[in-house]
XYZ file of C-alpha atoms in Angstrom:
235
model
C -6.713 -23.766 -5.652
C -4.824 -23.318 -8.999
C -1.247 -23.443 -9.561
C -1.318 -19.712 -10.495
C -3.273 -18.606 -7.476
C -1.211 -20.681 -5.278
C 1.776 -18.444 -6.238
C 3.582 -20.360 -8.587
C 4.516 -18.777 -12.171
C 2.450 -20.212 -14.463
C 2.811 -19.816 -18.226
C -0.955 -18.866 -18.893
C -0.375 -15.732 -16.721
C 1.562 -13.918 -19.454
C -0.797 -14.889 -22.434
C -4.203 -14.580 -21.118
C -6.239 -12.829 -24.206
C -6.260 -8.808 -23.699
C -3.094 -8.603 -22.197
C 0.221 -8.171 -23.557
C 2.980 -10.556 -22.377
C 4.588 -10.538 -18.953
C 8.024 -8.814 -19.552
C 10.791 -7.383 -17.336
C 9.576 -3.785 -19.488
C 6.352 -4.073 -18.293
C 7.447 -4.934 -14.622
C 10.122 -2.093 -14.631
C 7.410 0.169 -16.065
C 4.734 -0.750 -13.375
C 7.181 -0.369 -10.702
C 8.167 3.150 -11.503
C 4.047 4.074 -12.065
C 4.034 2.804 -8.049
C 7.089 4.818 -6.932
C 5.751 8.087 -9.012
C 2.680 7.535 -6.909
C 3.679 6.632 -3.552
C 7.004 7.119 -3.344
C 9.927 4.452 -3.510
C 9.698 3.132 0.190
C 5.847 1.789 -1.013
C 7.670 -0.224 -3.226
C 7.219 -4.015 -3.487
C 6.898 -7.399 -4.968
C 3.354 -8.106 -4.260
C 1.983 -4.223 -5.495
C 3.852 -4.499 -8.629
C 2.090 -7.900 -8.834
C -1.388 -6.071 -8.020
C -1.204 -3.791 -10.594
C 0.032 -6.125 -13.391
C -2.869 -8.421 -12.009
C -0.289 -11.716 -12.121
C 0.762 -14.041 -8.889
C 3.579 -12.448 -7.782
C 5.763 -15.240 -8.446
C 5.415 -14.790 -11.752
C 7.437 -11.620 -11.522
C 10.638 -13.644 -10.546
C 11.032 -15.346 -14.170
C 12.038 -11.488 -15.455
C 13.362 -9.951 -11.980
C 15.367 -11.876 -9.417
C 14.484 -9.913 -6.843
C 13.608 -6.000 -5.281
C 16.987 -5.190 -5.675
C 17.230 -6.398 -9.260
C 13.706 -4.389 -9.556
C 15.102 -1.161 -8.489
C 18.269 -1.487 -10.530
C 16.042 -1.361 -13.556
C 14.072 1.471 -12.639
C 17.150 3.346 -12.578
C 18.446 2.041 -15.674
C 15.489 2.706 -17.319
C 14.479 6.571 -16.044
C 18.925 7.200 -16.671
C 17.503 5.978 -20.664
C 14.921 8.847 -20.832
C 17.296 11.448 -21.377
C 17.209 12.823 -25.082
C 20.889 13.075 -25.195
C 20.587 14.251 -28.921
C 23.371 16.982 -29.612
C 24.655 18.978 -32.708
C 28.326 18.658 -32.870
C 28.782 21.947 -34.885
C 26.809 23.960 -32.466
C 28.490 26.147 -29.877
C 29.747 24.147 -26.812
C 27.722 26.722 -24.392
C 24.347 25.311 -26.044
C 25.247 22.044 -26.144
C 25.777 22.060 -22.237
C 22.731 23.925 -21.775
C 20.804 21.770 -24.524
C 22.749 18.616 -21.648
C 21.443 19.573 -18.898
C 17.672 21.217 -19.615
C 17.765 17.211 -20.815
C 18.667 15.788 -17.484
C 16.285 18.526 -15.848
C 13.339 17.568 -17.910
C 14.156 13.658 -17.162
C 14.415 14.808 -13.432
C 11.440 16.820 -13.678
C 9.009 13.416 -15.433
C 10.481 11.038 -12.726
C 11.318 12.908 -9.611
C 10.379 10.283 -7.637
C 12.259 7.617 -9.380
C 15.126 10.290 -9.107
C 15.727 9.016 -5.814
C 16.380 5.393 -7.218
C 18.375 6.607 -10.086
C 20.877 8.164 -7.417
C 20.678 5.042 -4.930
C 21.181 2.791 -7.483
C 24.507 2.271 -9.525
C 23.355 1.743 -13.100
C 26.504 -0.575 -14.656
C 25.145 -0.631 -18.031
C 25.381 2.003 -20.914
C 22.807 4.573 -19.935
C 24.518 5.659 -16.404
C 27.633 6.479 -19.034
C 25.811 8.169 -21.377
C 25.092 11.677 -19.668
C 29.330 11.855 -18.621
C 30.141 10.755 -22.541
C 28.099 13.461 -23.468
C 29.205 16.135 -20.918
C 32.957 15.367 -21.592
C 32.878 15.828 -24.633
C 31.303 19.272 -24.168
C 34.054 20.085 -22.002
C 36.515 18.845 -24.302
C 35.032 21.000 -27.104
C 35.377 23.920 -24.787
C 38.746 23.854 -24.531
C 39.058 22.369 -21.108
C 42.535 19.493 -20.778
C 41.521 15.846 -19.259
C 41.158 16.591 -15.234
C 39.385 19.574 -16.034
C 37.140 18.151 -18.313
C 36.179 15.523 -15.646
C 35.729 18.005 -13.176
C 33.791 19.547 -15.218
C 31.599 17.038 -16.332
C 31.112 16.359 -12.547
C 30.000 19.989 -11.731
C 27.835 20.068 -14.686
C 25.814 16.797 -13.988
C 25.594 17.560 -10.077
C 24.280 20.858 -10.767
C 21.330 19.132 -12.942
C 20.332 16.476 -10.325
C 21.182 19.396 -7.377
C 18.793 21.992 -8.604
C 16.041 19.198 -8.798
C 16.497 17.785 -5.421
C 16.263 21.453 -4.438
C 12.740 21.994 -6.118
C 11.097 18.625 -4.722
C 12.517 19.546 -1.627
C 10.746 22.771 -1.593
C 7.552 21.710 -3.273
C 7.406 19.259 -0.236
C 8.430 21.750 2.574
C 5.140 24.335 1.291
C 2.555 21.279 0.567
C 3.015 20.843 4.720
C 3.563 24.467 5.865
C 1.068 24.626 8.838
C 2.008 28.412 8.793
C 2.272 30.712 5.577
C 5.658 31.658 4.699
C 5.139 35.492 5.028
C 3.872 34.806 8.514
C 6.792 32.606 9.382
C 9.426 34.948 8.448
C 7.454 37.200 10.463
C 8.167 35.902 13.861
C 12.129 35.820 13.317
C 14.630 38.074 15.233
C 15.289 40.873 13.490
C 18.647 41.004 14.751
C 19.458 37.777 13.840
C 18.162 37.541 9.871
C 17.991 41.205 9.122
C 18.467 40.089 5.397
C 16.052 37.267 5.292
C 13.228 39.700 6.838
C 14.141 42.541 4.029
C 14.131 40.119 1.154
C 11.040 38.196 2.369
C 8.805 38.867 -0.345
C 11.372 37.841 -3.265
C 12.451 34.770 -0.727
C 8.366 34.200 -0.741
C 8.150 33.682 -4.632
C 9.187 30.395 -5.920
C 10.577 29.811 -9.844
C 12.083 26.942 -10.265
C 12.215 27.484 -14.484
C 13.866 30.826 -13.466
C 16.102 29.719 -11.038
C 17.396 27.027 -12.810
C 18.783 29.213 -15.744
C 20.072 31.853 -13.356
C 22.425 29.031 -12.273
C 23.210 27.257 -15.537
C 24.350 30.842 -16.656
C 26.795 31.309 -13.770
C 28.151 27.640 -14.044
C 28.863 28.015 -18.099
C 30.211 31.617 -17.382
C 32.634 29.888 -15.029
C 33.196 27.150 -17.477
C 33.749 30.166 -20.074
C 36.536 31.584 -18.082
C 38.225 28.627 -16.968
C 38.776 27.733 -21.218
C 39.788 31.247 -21.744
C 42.467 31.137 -18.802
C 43.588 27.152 -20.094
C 44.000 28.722 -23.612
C 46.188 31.573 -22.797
C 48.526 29.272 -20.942
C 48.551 26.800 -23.821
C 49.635 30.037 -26.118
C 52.351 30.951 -24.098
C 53.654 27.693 -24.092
C-alpha cells in the first residue's frame, strides 16, 4: 500500500499532471458543490476528498478540520455579493441595488445559506454587507442607532425573504395533497379569509413578492428620515 493510499498527505497528490494544485479554494469550492447538492448535514471530510479524488488526509494541510471547512464556505458564499454601489445615486436605489445583491447571492447558494448564517464569518466579507448598508442609512438621513437599526432590518429582510422561498419551494416539492384541495377541507368558520383568498394564496412569486416588501421597508425607511429631519430643523 502507498503512503498516499494509506491516508497520509503526500506531496504528489497536489501535482499529479491534469490537475491543478490542492488548495484550501479548491477544497472550500468542492465543499459548497456537495452542500448545493445534498444539503449541509451530507457534509464531510472523506466526500470532499471523493470528489477532489485526493486521500483525505491530504485535505488537513489547507483545512484543520470540518469546522474550519464550514467557516470557509461561509466566508466564501458572504464574498459573492457584488457590493458595487454609486455614491451619487439616490439612497432608495442604492438599498434596493444592496439587497437584490444579497438576494441574488441567497438565491446561487441557498443551501450554503444555511452555513453562512450558522457560521460567524470574522474576516472582512461578514462586514462588508453592514459597511455598505450603513452607509445607505447614513446617506438617508438616518442618526447612528437608527442607522444600525436600520442596517439590521434591511439585511434581515434579505436573508428573511429567502429562507421564506426555500421554505416554500420545499413544503410544495412534498405536498402529498394539492394546495387547492388542502385549503379545501378547512373550517370555514375558522379561516374564512384563507378559504376566500385561496386562489391568490395558491400562486407563488417569489420575484414579486420580494419587491412588494423591499417597497414597504424603504417607504418606512423614507418616513422615518423625513420625521428625523424635521426634528433636526426645529432644533
Amino acid at each position: 500500500m502507498s503512503p498516499v493510499t494509506a491516508g497520509t498527505a503526500g506531496p504528489e497528490q497536489a501535482a499529479l499532471p491534469g490537475r491543478a494544485p490542492l488548495s484550501r479554494d479548491r477544497i472550500v469550492r468542492a465543499a459548497i458543490e456537495l452542500i448545493e447538492a445534498d444539503g449541509p448535514e451530507a457534509l464531510s471530510m472523506r466526500r470532499v476528498a471523493a470528489a477532489l479524488d485526493v486521500a483525505v488526509m491530504s485535505l488537513y494541510n489547507h483545512v484543520p478540520n470540518k469546522k474550519a471547512l464550514l467557516e470557509g464556505v461561509a466566508e466564501h458564499v458572504a464574498n459573492q455579493i457584488d457590493l458595487a454601489d454609486d455614491p451619487s445615486a439616490p439612497w432608495a436605489d442604492r438599498a434596493r441595488a444592496l439587497l437584490r445583491a444579497h438576494r441574488k447571492m441567497a438565491h446561487d447558494f441557498p443551501r450554503s445559506l444555511t452555513v453562512v448564517l450558522t457560521h460567524k464569518v470574522d474576516t472582512p466579507a461578514g462586514l462588508r454587507p453592514a459597511e455598505r448598508a450603513l452607509a445607505v442609512a447614513e446617506a438617508a438621513g438616518l442618526d447612528g442607532p437608527t442607522s444600525v437599526r436600520a442596517m439590521r432590518a434591511m439585511l434581515a429582510y434579505a436573508v428573511g425573504t429567502q429562507m421564506r422561498e426555500l421554505r416554500v419551494a420545499e413544503t410544495l416539492a412534498h405536498l402529498d395533497v394539492p394546495q387547492a384541495e388542502s385549503f379545501a377541507r378547512l373550517d370555514p368558520d375558522e379561516f374564512p379569509h384563507v378559504i376566500a383568498l385561496a386562489s391568490e394564496l395558491g400562486e407563488n412569486d417569489p420575484d414579486a413578492d420580494f419587491e412588494f416588501g423591499l417597497d414597504l421597508l424603504i417607504s418606512a425607511l423614507e418616513r422615518i428620515a423625513e420625521s428625523q429631519s424635521r426634528s433636526r430643523s426645529r432644533e
